[in-house]
Amino acid sequence: MSATTVVLFGATGDLAKRKLLPGMLHLHEAQLLAGLRIVATSLEDLSREQFLEIVFASVREHSTHAVTDDDLREFAERIHWVPGSAGTQGIRAAVDESEAILGPESVRLHYLAVPPKAALSVVDELDEVGLVERSRIVMEKPFGVDLESARALNAELHRVFDEEQIFRIDHFLGKEAAQNILAFRFANGLFEPIWHRNHIDHVQIDVPETLGLEQRADFYEATGAYRDMVVTHLFQVLAFTAMEPPTALEPYAISEEKNKVFRSMLPLEPHHVVRGQYLGYRDTPGVKSDSDTETFVALKCYVDNWRWAGVPFFLRTGKKLAAGARIISIAFKEPPRSMFPEGSGVGDNGPDHLTFDLADRSRMSLSFYGKRPGPGMRLDKLSMQFSMQETDWAGNILEAYERLIYDAARGDRTLFTSAQGIERLWEISQPLIERPAPVRPYDPGTWGPNQIHQLIAPWTWRLPFERRWRDPNTYGA
């Protein structure tokens, strides 16, 4: 792998401090990006010493790995700081200095951790100072707010960068559990043959959040839950869940299968969507008193191909909900119950489920019916659970942003979104954007508006779970 200069725009921002700087230090320490140098820049006119104080404080606070003072000093030697007053020529000079150290075969990775409205101006600046050649560019969401804006954004990007150079990041797909879906689906003879409409009843992708919007209201007012989370995250997870087997585990093949899923999705029906807004949102600074922005969205959608025809996919996400979670739950079709006596309990707790927890400590569970010990036929719901933390591999897990930075530096586009895919998702979203469902109020700390139960009937939402995840630290105690 070639040595890499990461040009980090927005280096003093929240994302850089919480995820990117600690992540790059870990990648360097783990020898995954051994030939790494960072050109860090932001609008602030800080001295190098002031910026390094921010770096050290951020890494100490947010790193998930042990960091020593020697680690920080060695990391600092790899950082070139460019204050806002130095302009684009200052960035060019710092990149030249880095590449003189790394050699002519090194690559450039431009990471745009900047607000969406600033992204295109950064792209133009890179073009202006000749930093496009042998480079890759990482873009943060949102990738437009509708079909027209997505097409315009892609056209502007393609004016400067080829599509193969553009990495539209989705940190959900960087999670170990999301990628494990591919292994689980296609490597196991137990599940691969039943992964279709004949055996699967419905699918839920549920990402509730407990946080509100006190710090991001200005951004959120122009975006909302659907644009912020569903198009850029939940639909991408849906594609991993629903895609056909790729011809190989390589970027183009996987991207093509994801895009086939998007092409097969039916346009969203507004009456299959529930939009909500938590009480108190309109009192947040920066929010209009009559705001119609949704802080919650739940929807039903369909992938209209041979494998999934007629199987509903239910998606839900929102702010200030009862719990924070990231799950995919596969509900299997129930067999006939006629052989079981009345009162046996069969079917009382819903269908069998296979559940993937996409949290950083990834877990899976399979729930099913089993007989209670004793006389007679009395059934109850049981489960088998697996946690990555219980394996010897747990220490090798990369955080989502670490994996995606590593992949982008290598030029691996497997976990990134293509222009074709994002434009198709905005295309199927047009009916909802043109005729949005009404916004329903909900109390903070709940699971959203009451209409979500009508949306999913005759089934129920998997969250909240009917039983807790097993704690491996207390199991058997």
Short mmCIF file of C-alpha atoms in Angstrom, two decimals:
data_model
loop_
_atom_site.label_atom_id
_atom_site.label_comp_id
_atom_site.label_asym_id
_atom_site.label_seq_id
_atom_site.Cartn_x
_atom_site.Cartn_y
_atom_site.Cartn_z
CA MET A 1 0.00 0.00 0.00
CA SER A 2 1.33 3.45 -0.96
CA ALA A 3 2.21 6.03 1.66
CA THR A 4 -0.60 8.52 2.11
CA THR A 5 -0.96 12.23 2.75
CA VAL A 6 -4.36 12.93 4.29
CA VAL A 7 -5.42 16.53 3.66
CA LEU A 8 -7.95 17.15 6.44
CA PHE A 9 -10.25 20.12 5.89
CA GLY A 10 -12.22 21.17 8.97
CA ALA A 11 -9.49 19.83 11.25
CA THR A 12 -10.76 21.68 14.34
CA GLY A 13 -14.38 20.56 13.91
CA ASP A 14 -16.32 18.12 16.02
CA LEU A 15 -16.01 15.19 13.60
CA ALA A 16 -12.25 15.60 13.31
CA LYS A 17 -11.81 15.80 17.09
CA ARG A 18 -14.12 12.90 17.99
CA LYS A 19 -13.40 10.43 15.17
CA LEU A 20 -10.88 11.36 12.50
CA LEU A 21 -7.79 12.40 14.44
CA PRO A 22 -8.04 9.57 17.02
CA GLY A 23 -8.81 7.15 14.19
CA MET A 24 -5.80 8.14 12.12
CA LEU A 25 -3.52 7.81 15.13
CA HIS A 26 -4.83 4.28 15.72
CA LEU A 27 -4.37 3.34 12.05
CA HIS A 28 -0.79 4.57 12.20
CA GLU A 29 -0.07 2.80 15.50
CA ALA A 30 -1.58 -0.44 14.14
CA GLN A 31 0.73 -0.20 11.10
CA LEU A 32 -2.29 -0.15 8.76
CA LEU A 33 -1.35 3.34 7.55
CA ALA A 34 2.31 3.24 8.48
CA GLY A 35 3.30 5.75 5.78
CA LEU A 36 0.88 8.43 6.96
CA ARG A 37 1.24 12.18 7.08
CA ILE A 38 -1.54 14.69 7.72
CA VAL A 39 -1.98 18.17 6.27
CA ALA A 40 -4.52 19.69 8.64
CA THR A 41 -6.32 22.94 7.89
CA SER A 42 -9.29 24.98 9.07
CA LEU A 43 -10.50 28.57 8.95
CA GLU A 44 -9.04 29.39 12.38
CA ASP A 45 -5.72 31.24 12.54
CA LEU A 46 -4.16 29.04 15.21
CA SER A 47 -0.46 28.50 15.74
CA ARG A 48 0.91 25.00 15.26
CA GLU A 49 1.27 24.65 19.03
CA GLN A 50 -2.35 25.66 19.60
CA PHE A 51 -3.57 23.16 17.03
CA LEU A 52 -1.48 20.35 18.51
CA GLU A 53 -3.01 21.08 21.92
CA ILE A 54 -6.42 20.45 20.31
CA VAL A 55 -5.13 17.21 18.75
CA PHE A 56 -3.70 15.90 22.01
CA ALA A 57 -6.82 16.77 24.02
CA SER A 58 -9.08 15.19 21.39
CA VAL A 59 -7.11 11.96 21.20
CA ARG A 60 -6.88 11.61 24.97
CA GLU A 61 -10.63 12.14 25.33
CA HIS A 62 -11.97 10.16 22.39
CA SER A 63 -9.48 7.43 21.54
CA THR A 64 -10.73 3.91 22.24
CA HIS A 65 -7.15 2.66 22.57
CA ALA A 66 -4.41 3.37 25.09
CA VAL A 67 -2.29 6.36 24.03
CA THR A 68 1.01 7.39 25.59
CA ASP A 69 2.77 10.76 25.51
CA ASP A 70 5.38 9.19 23.21
CA ASP A 71 2.61 8.16 20.81
CA LEU A 72 1.32 11.72 20.71
CA ARG A 73 4.76 13.23 20.17
CA GLU A 74 5.47 10.84 17.29
CA PHE A 75 2.02 11.55 15.80
CA ALA A 76 2.63 15.30 16.03
CA GLU A 77 5.76 14.94 13.90
CA ARG A 78 3.52 13.69 11.08
CA ILE A 79 1.16 16.67 11.16
CA HIS A 80 1.56 19.73 8.93
CA TRP A 81 -0.69 22.56 10.15
CA VAL A 82 -2.06 25.16 7.71
CA PRO A 83 -3.99 28.05 9.31
CA GLY A 84 -6.84 29.67 7.42
CA SER A 85 -4.78 32.79 6.64
CA ALA A 86 -2.28 30.71 4.60
CA GLY A 87 -4.92 30.02 1.95
CA THR A 88 -4.79 27.44 -0.80
CA GLN A 89 -1.13 28.09 -1.57
CA GLY A 90 -0.32 27.22 2.04
CA ILE A 91 -2.13 23.90 1.62
CA ARG A 92 -0.24 23.22 -1.61
CA ALA A 93 3.11 23.97 0.05
CA ALA A 94 2.29 21.66 2.99
CA VAL A 95 1.29 18.83 0.63
CA ASP A 96 4.52 19.28 -1.33
CA GLU A 97 6.49 19.14 1.93
CA SER A 98 4.70 15.94 2.98
CA GLU A 99 5.19 14.27 -0.39
CA ALA A 100 8.88 15.18 -0.44
CA ILE A 101 9.17 13.05 2.70
CA LEU A 102 6.91 10.20 1.49
CA GLY A 103 8.20 10.00 -2.08
CA PRO A 104 6.67 10.32 -5.57
CA GLU A 105 4.53 7.17 -5.31
CA SER A 106 2.48 8.48 -2.39
CA VAL A 107 -1.24 9.19 -2.75
CA ARG A 108 -3.40 12.06 -1.53
CA LEU A 109 -6.61 11.60 0.39
CA HIS A 110 -8.64 14.79 0.79
CA TYR A 111 -11.11 14.48 3.67
CA LEU A 112 -13.80 17.18 3.60
CA ALA A 113 -15.02 17.38 7.21
CA VAL A 114 -16.74 20.66 6.39
CA PRO A 115 -20.38 21.85 6.19
CA PRO A 116 -22.16 20.80 2.97
CA LYS A 117 -22.33 24.37 1.65
CA ALA A 118 -18.51 24.63 1.88
CA ALA A 119 -17.69 21.35 0.13
CA LEU A 120 -17.81 22.55 -3.49
CA SER A 121 -15.64 25.59 -2.74
CA VAL A 122 -13.00 23.22 -1.32
CA VAL A 123 -13.25 21.11 -4.48
CA ASP A 124 -12.63 24.22 -6.60
CA GLU A 125 -9.65 25.17 -4.42
CA LEU A 126 -8.10 21.74 -4.87
CA ASP A 127 -8.49 22.10 -8.62
CA GLU A 128 -7.06 25.62 -8.54
CA VAL A 129 -3.79 24.56 -6.85
CA GLY A 130 -3.33 21.31 -8.78
CA LEU A 131 -4.11 18.78 -6.03
CA VAL A 132 -6.55 16.61 -8.00
CA GLU A 133 -4.10 14.31 -9.76
CA ARG A 134 -3.45 10.91 -8.04
CA SER A 135 -5.82 11.91 -5.26
CA ARG A 136 -9.05 10.68 -3.71
CA ILE A 137 -11.69 12.76 -2.01
CA VAL A 138 -13.93 11.76 0.90
CA MET A 139 -17.33 13.49 1.02
CA GLU A 140 -19.58 13.66 4.08
CA LYS A 141 -23.37 13.57 3.82
CA PRO A 142 -25.82 14.88 2.78
CA PHE A 143 -25.36 14.11 -0.91
CA GLY A 144 -28.00 16.58 -2.04
CA VAL A 145 -31.48 17.11 -0.60
CA ASP A 146 -33.49 15.89 -3.60
CA LEU A 147 -32.94 14.45 -7.08
CA GLU A 148 -32.21 17.81 -8.72
CA SER A 149 -29.65 18.90 -6.12
CA ALA A 150 -27.98 15.45 -6.09
CA ARG A 151 -27.55 15.56 -9.86
CA ALA A 152 -26.19 19.09 -9.68
CA LEU A 153 -23.76 18.15 -6.89
CA ASN A 154 -22.50 15.11 -8.80
CA ALA A 155 -22.09 17.16 -11.97
CA GLU A 156 -19.96 19.72 -10.10
CA LEU A 157 -17.85 16.98 -8.52
CA HIS A 158 -17.36 15.20 -11.84
CA ARG A 159 -16.18 18.45 -13.39
CA VAL A 160 -13.06 18.12 -11.21
CA PHE A 161 -12.86 14.50 -10.02
CA ASP A 162 -13.60 11.21 -11.77
CA GLU A 163 -16.24 9.05 -10.05
CA GLU A 164 -13.53 6.51 -9.12
CA GLN A 165 -11.81 9.24 -7.07
CA ILE A 166 -14.92 10.15 -5.04
CA PHE A 167 -15.68 8.35 -1.75
CA ARG A 168 -19.10 9.28 -0.32
CA ILE A 169 -18.85 8.10 3.24
CA ASP A 170 -21.48 6.18 5.21
CA HIS A 171 -20.13 5.30 8.64
CA PHE A 172 -22.92 2.75 9.16
CA LEU A 173 -21.38 0.51 6.50
CA GLY A 174 -17.98 0.87 8.16
CA LYS A 175 -19.22 -0.99 11.19
CA GLU A 176 -18.00 -4.55 11.60
CA ALA A 177 -21.55 -5.81 12.14
CA ALA A 178 -22.82 -4.33 8.87
CA GLN A 179 -20.09 -6.09 6.90
CA ASN A 180 -20.70 -9.29 8.85
CA ILE A 181 -24.12 -9.45 7.18
CA LEU A 182 -22.37 -10.40 3.93
CA ALA A 183 -20.41 -13.17 5.63
CA PHE A 184 -23.45 -14.40 7.53
CA ARG A 185 -25.70 -14.45 4.48
CA PHE A 186 -23.43 -15.92 1.85
CA ALA A 187 -21.01 -18.16 3.79
CA ASN A 188 -23.56 -20.27 5.68
CA GLY A 189 -25.60 -23.07 4.19
CA LEU A 190 -28.02 -22.72 7.09
CA PHE A 191 -29.21 -19.24 6.05
CA GLU A 192 -28.32 -18.61 2.40
CA PRO A 193 -31.07 -20.90 0.99
CA ILE A 194 -33.86 -19.27 3.02
CA TRP A 195 -32.93 -15.62 2.47
CA HIS A 196 -35.91 -14.68 0.28
CA ARG A 197 -39.66 -14.13 0.14
CA ASN A 198 -40.59 -17.79 0.58
CA HIS A 199 -39.21 -17.83 4.12
CA ILE A 200 -38.86 -14.20 5.24
CA ASP A 201 -42.02 -12.40 6.31
CA HIS A 202 -40.70 -8.86 6.77
CA VAL A 203 -37.54 -6.94 7.66
CA GLN A 204 -37.02 -4.13 10.18
CA ILE A 205 -34.11 -1.66 10.19
CA ASP A 206 -34.43 0.40 13.36
CA VAL A 207 -32.06 3.20 14.43
CA PRO A 208 -33.60 5.18 17.32
CA GLU A 209 -31.48 7.86 19.01
CA THR A 210 -31.81 9.42 22.46
CA LEU A 211 -30.02 12.67 21.60
CA GLY A 212 -31.86 15.81 20.60
CA LEU A 213 -30.77 18.64 18.30
CA GLU A 214 -29.57 21.36 20.61
CA GLN A 215 -26.27 21.71 18.72
CA ARG A 216 -27.33 21.04 15.12
CA ALA A 217 -30.71 22.74 14.74
CA ASP A 218 -29.60 25.11 11.94
CA PHE A 219 -28.42 22.18 9.82
CA TYR A 220 -31.37 19.99 10.71
CA GLU A 221 -34.03 22.56 9.83
CA ALA A 222 -33.05 22.27 6.17
CA THR A 223 -32.61 18.51 6.30
CA GLY A 224 -34.83 16.51 8.66
CA ALA A 225 -34.66 12.87 9.69
CA TYR A 226 -35.44 11.42 6.27
CA ARG A 227 -32.69 13.25 4.39
CA ASP A 228 -30.24 13.03 7.27
CA MET A 229 -30.57 9.34 8.08
CA VAL A 230 -32.71 7.29 5.70
CA VAL A 231 -31.23 8.13 2.28
CA THR A 232 -27.63 8.20 3.47
CA HIS A 233 -27.66 5.37 6.06
CA LEU A 234 -30.71 3.15 6.40
CA PHE A 235 -31.19 2.55 2.66
CA GLN A 236 -27.52 1.58 2.41
CA VAL A 237 -27.97 -1.00 5.18
CA LEU A 238 -31.11 -2.22 3.40
CA ALA A 239 -29.03 -2.82 0.26
CA PHE A 240 -26.55 -5.03 2.17
CA THR A 241 -29.49 -6.97 3.60
CA ALA A 242 -31.29 -7.42 0.28
CA MET A 243 -28.55 -7.63 -2.38
CA GLU A 244 -27.88 -10.67 -4.55
CA PRO A 245 -24.57 -12.52 -4.13
CA PRO A 246 -21.81 -10.48 -5.82
CA THR A 247 -19.57 -12.27 -8.30
CA ALA A 248 -16.62 -11.50 -6.02
CA LEU A 249 -15.90 -9.61 -2.81
CA GLU A 250 -14.49 -6.67 -4.68
CA PRO A 251 -15.71 -3.06 -4.92
CA TYR A 252 -17.30 -2.97 -8.38
CA ALA A 253 -19.20 -6.24 -7.95
CA ILE A 254 -20.63 -5.26 -4.55
CA SER A 255 -21.50 -1.75 -5.69
CA GLU A 256 -23.32 -3.13 -8.71
CA GLU A 257 -25.44 -5.47 -6.59
CA LYS A 258 -26.32 -2.61 -4.22
CA ASN A 259 -27.36 -0.47 -7.18
CA LYS A 260 -29.54 -3.31 -8.47
CA VAL A 261 -31.41 -3.23 -5.16
CA PHE A 262 -31.92 0.53 -5.47
CA ARG A 263 -33.15 0.16 -9.05
CA SER A 264 -35.64 -2.47 -7.87
CA MET A 265 -37.07 -0.34 -5.06
CA LEU A 266 -40.57 1.00 -5.64
CA PRO A 267 -41.12 4.75 -5.22
CA LEU A 268 -42.16 5.60 -1.68
CA GLU A 269 -45.87 6.02 -1.02
CA PRO A 270 -46.55 9.01 1.30
CA HIS A 271 -49.26 7.01 3.10
CA HIS A 272 -46.59 4.42 3.94
CA VAL A 273 -44.58 7.05 5.83
CA VAL A 274 -45.00 8.41 9.36
CA ARG A 275 -43.24 11.70 10.11
CA GLY A 276 -42.93 12.99 13.66
CA GLN A 277 -41.51 15.90 15.64
CA TYR A 278 -40.68 15.70 19.33
CA LEU A 279 -42.42 18.17 21.61
CA GLY A 280 -40.05 20.98 22.45
CA TYR A 281 -38.15 20.92 19.14
CA ARG A 282 -39.69 24.24 18.06
CA ASP A 283 -38.32 25.87 21.22
CA THR A 284 -34.75 25.08 20.15
CA PRO A 285 -32.68 28.15 19.05
CA GLY A 286 -32.54 28.29 15.27
CA VAL A 287 -35.84 26.44 14.76
CA LYS A 288 -38.89 28.20 13.30
CA SER A 289 -41.90 28.47 15.58
CA ASP A 290 -44.05 26.73 12.95
CA SER A 291 -41.37 24.27 11.77
CA ASP A 292 -42.60 21.29 9.76
CA THR A 293 -39.23 19.53 9.91
CA GLU A 294 -39.46 15.91 11.02
CA THR A 295 -37.21 14.67 13.82
CA PHE A 296 -38.63 11.16 13.36
CA VAL A 297 -39.51 9.03 10.36
CA ALA A 298 -40.84 5.49 9.95
CA LEU A 299 -41.70 4.00 6.59
CA LYS A 300 -42.61 0.88 4.68
CA CYS A 301 -40.90 0.19 1.36
CA TYR A 302 -40.56 -2.66 -1.11
CA VAL A 303 -37.77 -4.15 -3.22
CA ASP A 304 -39.70 -5.34 -6.27
CA ASN A 305 -37.50 -8.12 -7.62
CA TRP A 306 -37.77 -11.91 -7.72
CA ARG A 307 -36.15 -12.43 -4.30
CA TRP A 308 -38.13 -9.86 -2.32
CA ALA A 309 -41.44 -9.26 -4.14
CA GLY A 310 -44.16 -8.60 -1.57
CA VAL A 311 -41.83 -8.52 1.48
CA PRO A 312 -42.16 -5.20 3.35
CA PHE A 313 -39.09 -3.47 4.72
CA PHE A 314 -39.86 -1.27 7.74
CA LEU A 315 -37.39 1.51 8.56
CA ARG A 316 -37.47 3.76 11.63
CA THR A 317 -35.19 6.45 13.04
CA GLY A 318 -35.61 9.56 15.15
CA LYS A 319 -34.31 11.87 17.85
CA LYS A 320 -35.12 11.87 21.58
CA LEU A 321 -36.56 8.38 21.51
CA ALA A 322 -36.77 5.87 24.36
CA ALA A 323 -33.43 4.18 23.66
CA GLY A 324 -30.47 4.28 21.33
CA ALA A 325 -29.98 1.23 19.11
CA ARG A 326 -29.03 0.11 15.60
CA ILE A 327 -30.61 -3.16 14.60
CA ILE A 328 -31.62 -5.20 11.60
CA SER A 329 -34.28 -7.78 12.39
CA ILE A 330 -35.35 -10.51 9.99
CA ALA A 331 -38.79 -11.98 10.78
CA PHE A 332 -39.33 -15.48 9.39
CA LYS A 333 -42.66 -16.79 8.19
CA GLU A 334 -44.53 -18.90 10.70
CA PRO A 335 -45.39 -22.55 10.01
CA PRO A 336 -48.93 -23.92 10.43
CA ARG A 337 -49.93 -24.26 14.10
CA SER A 338 -52.71 -26.81 13.72
CA MET A 339 -50.82 -29.69 15.35
CA PHE A 340 -50.26 -27.77 18.60
CA PRO A 341 -53.00 -27.80 21.24
CA GLU A 342 -54.83 -24.63 22.22
CA GLY A 343 -52.97 -22.80 24.96
CA SER A 344 -49.58 -24.27 23.98
CA GLY A 345 -48.11 -20.78 23.50
CA VAL A 346 -47.04 -21.31 19.89
CA GLY A 347 -47.06 -17.97 18.07
CA ASP A 348 -47.85 -15.99 21.22
CA ASN A 349 -44.58 -14.06 21.03
CA GLY A 350 -44.55 -13.41 17.31
CA PRO A 351 -42.43 -14.99 14.59
CA ASP A 352 -38.87 -16.26 14.83
CA HIS A 353 -36.36 -13.44 14.40
CA LEU A 354 -32.73 -13.15 13.36
CA THR A 355 -31.38 -9.87 14.75
CA PHE A 356 -28.14 -8.03 13.99
CA ASP A 357 -27.06 -5.33 16.43
CA LEU A 358 -24.96 -2.78 14.51
CA ALA A 359 -23.57 -1.13 17.64
CA ASP A 360 -19.79 -0.85 17.98
CA ARG A 361 -19.86 -4.04 20.09
CA SER A 362 -21.65 -6.07 17.46
CA ARG A 363 -24.02 -8.88 18.41
CA MET A 364 -26.45 -11.29 16.77
CA SER A 365 -29.36 -13.29 18.12
CA LEU A 366 -31.72 -15.95 16.80
CA SER A 367 -35.05 -16.32 18.59
CA PHE A 368 -37.24 -19.41 18.23
CA TYR A 369 -39.85 -21.49 20.04
CA GLY A 370 -38.92 -24.39 22.29
CA LYS A 371 -40.76 -26.67 24.69
CA ARG A 372 -40.75 -25.90 28.37
CA PRO A 373 -39.57 -28.88 30.49
CA GLY A 374 -42.33 -30.82 32.15
CA PRO A 375 -45.55 -32.56 31.20
CA GLY A 376 -47.69 -31.40 28.29
CA MET A 377 -46.76 -29.26 25.29
CA ARG A 378 -46.07 -25.73 26.51
CA LEU A 379 -43.89 -23.56 24.28
CA ASP A 380 -41.95 -20.41 25.00
CA LYS A 381 -39.59 -18.09 23.10
CA LEU A 382 -35.88 -18.90 23.45
CA SER A 383 -32.81 -17.32 21.88
CA MET A 384 -29.22 -18.00 20.95
CA GLN A 385 -26.93 -15.00 21.14
CA PHE A 386 -23.44 -14.20 19.92
CA SER A 387 -21.29 -11.21 20.85
CA MET A 388 -18.09 -10.22 19.07
CA GLN A 389 -16.72 -9.15 22.45
CA GLU A 390 -16.69 -12.79 23.55
CA THR A 391 -14.19 -13.79 20.85
CA ASP A 392 -10.43 -13.57 20.65
CA TRP A 393 -10.89 -11.17 17.70
CA ALA A 394 -12.50 -8.38 19.72
CA GLY A 395 -9.29 -6.36 20.02
CA ASN A 396 -8.91 -6.27 16.22
CA ILE A 397 -12.14 -4.37 15.58
CA LEU A 398 -11.70 -1.08 13.76
CA GLU A 399 -14.15 1.69 14.45
CA ALA A 400 -16.32 2.70 11.50
CA TYR A 401 -14.39 5.84 10.53
CA GLU A 402 -11.05 4.06 10.96
CA ARG A 403 -12.07 1.35 8.52
CA LEU A 404 -13.42 3.82 5.99
CA ILE A 405 -10.32 6.02 6.10
CA TYR A 406 -8.22 2.88 5.64
CA ASP A 407 -10.34 1.71 2.69
CA ALA A 408 -10.32 5.13 1.02
CA ALA A 409 -6.54 5.35 1.37
CA ARG A 410 -6.31 1.97 -0.41
CA GLY A 411 -8.83 2.99 -3.06
CA ASP A 412 -11.35 0.34 -1.99
CA ARG A 413 -14.84 1.73 -2.77
CA THR A 414 -16.80 -1.30 -1.47
CA LEU A 415 -18.37 0.51 1.49
CA PHE A 416 -18.96 3.84 -0.24
CA THR A 417 -21.95 5.17 -2.15
CA SER A 418 -21.90 5.76 -5.91
CA ALA A 419 -23.41 8.69 -7.82
CA GLN A 420 -25.73 6.29 -9.60
CA GLY A 421 -26.97 4.79 -6.34
CA ILE A 422 -27.57 8.09 -4.57
CA GLU A 423 -29.45 9.58 -7.52
CA ARG A 424 -31.72 6.54 -7.71
CA LEU A 425 -32.53 6.85 -4.01
CA TRP A 426 -33.55 10.48 -4.48
CA GLU A 427 -35.63 9.41 -7.46
CA ILE A 428 -37.70 6.95 -5.40
CA SER A 429 -37.96 9.62 -2.67
CA GLN A 430 -39.60 12.21 -4.91
CA PRO A 431 -43.22 11.28 -4.07
CA LEU A 432 -42.51 11.80 -0.36
CA ILE A 433 -40.65 15.07 -0.98
CA GLU A 434 -43.43 16.40 -3.21
CA ARG A 435 -46.30 15.21 -0.99
CA PRO A 436 -44.87 14.86 2.52
CA ALA A 437 -46.91 13.04 5.14
CA PRO A 438 -48.15 15.22 8.02
CA VAL A 439 -45.82 15.73 10.98
CA ARG A 440 -47.16 14.09 14.15
CA PRO A 441 -46.06 15.19 17.63
CA TYR A 442 -44.48 12.75 20.06
CA ASP A 443 -43.18 12.99 23.60
CA PRO A 444 -39.43 12.77 24.16
CA GLY A 445 -38.47 9.41 25.63
CA THR A 446 -41.10 7.47 23.69
CA TRP A 447 -40.87 5.38 20.51
CA GLY A 448 -42.44 7.98 18.20
CA PRO A 449 -45.97 8.92 17.13
CA ASN A 450 -48.79 6.41 17.71
CA GLN A 451 -49.29 6.04 13.94
CA ILE A 452 -46.20 3.80 13.78
CA HIS A 453 -48.30 0.91 15.08
CA GLN A 454 -50.81 1.29 12.26
CA LEU A 455 -47.93 1.39 9.77
CA ILE A 456 -46.51 -1.97 10.80
CA ALA A 457 -49.78 -3.79 11.66
CA PRO A 458 -50.50 -6.70 11.87
CA TRP A 459 -46.91 -7.06 13.11
CA THR A 460 -45.17 -5.15 15.91
CA TRP A 461 -41.89 -3.30 16.14
CA ARG A 462 -38.98 -5.38 17.34
CA LEU A 463 -37.84 -2.56 19.61
CA PRO A 464 -38.25 -2.46 22.52
CA PHE A 465 -37.06 -6.06 22.81
CA GLU A 466 -39.16 -8.50 24.78
CA ARG A 467 -35.95 -9.75 26.43
CA ARG A 468 -32.59 -8.18 27.19
CA TRP A 469 -29.35 -9.02 25.44
CA ARG A 470 -27.37 -11.48 27.52
CA ASP A 471 -24.50 -9.87 29.41
CA PRO A 472 -21.44 -12.14 28.88
CA ASN A 473 -19.85 -10.71 32.06
CA THR A 474 -22.65 -12.02 34.27
CA TYR A 475 -23.69 -15.10 32.31
CA GLY A 476 -23.51 -18.18 34.50
CA ALA A 477 -22.90 -16.12 37.63
#
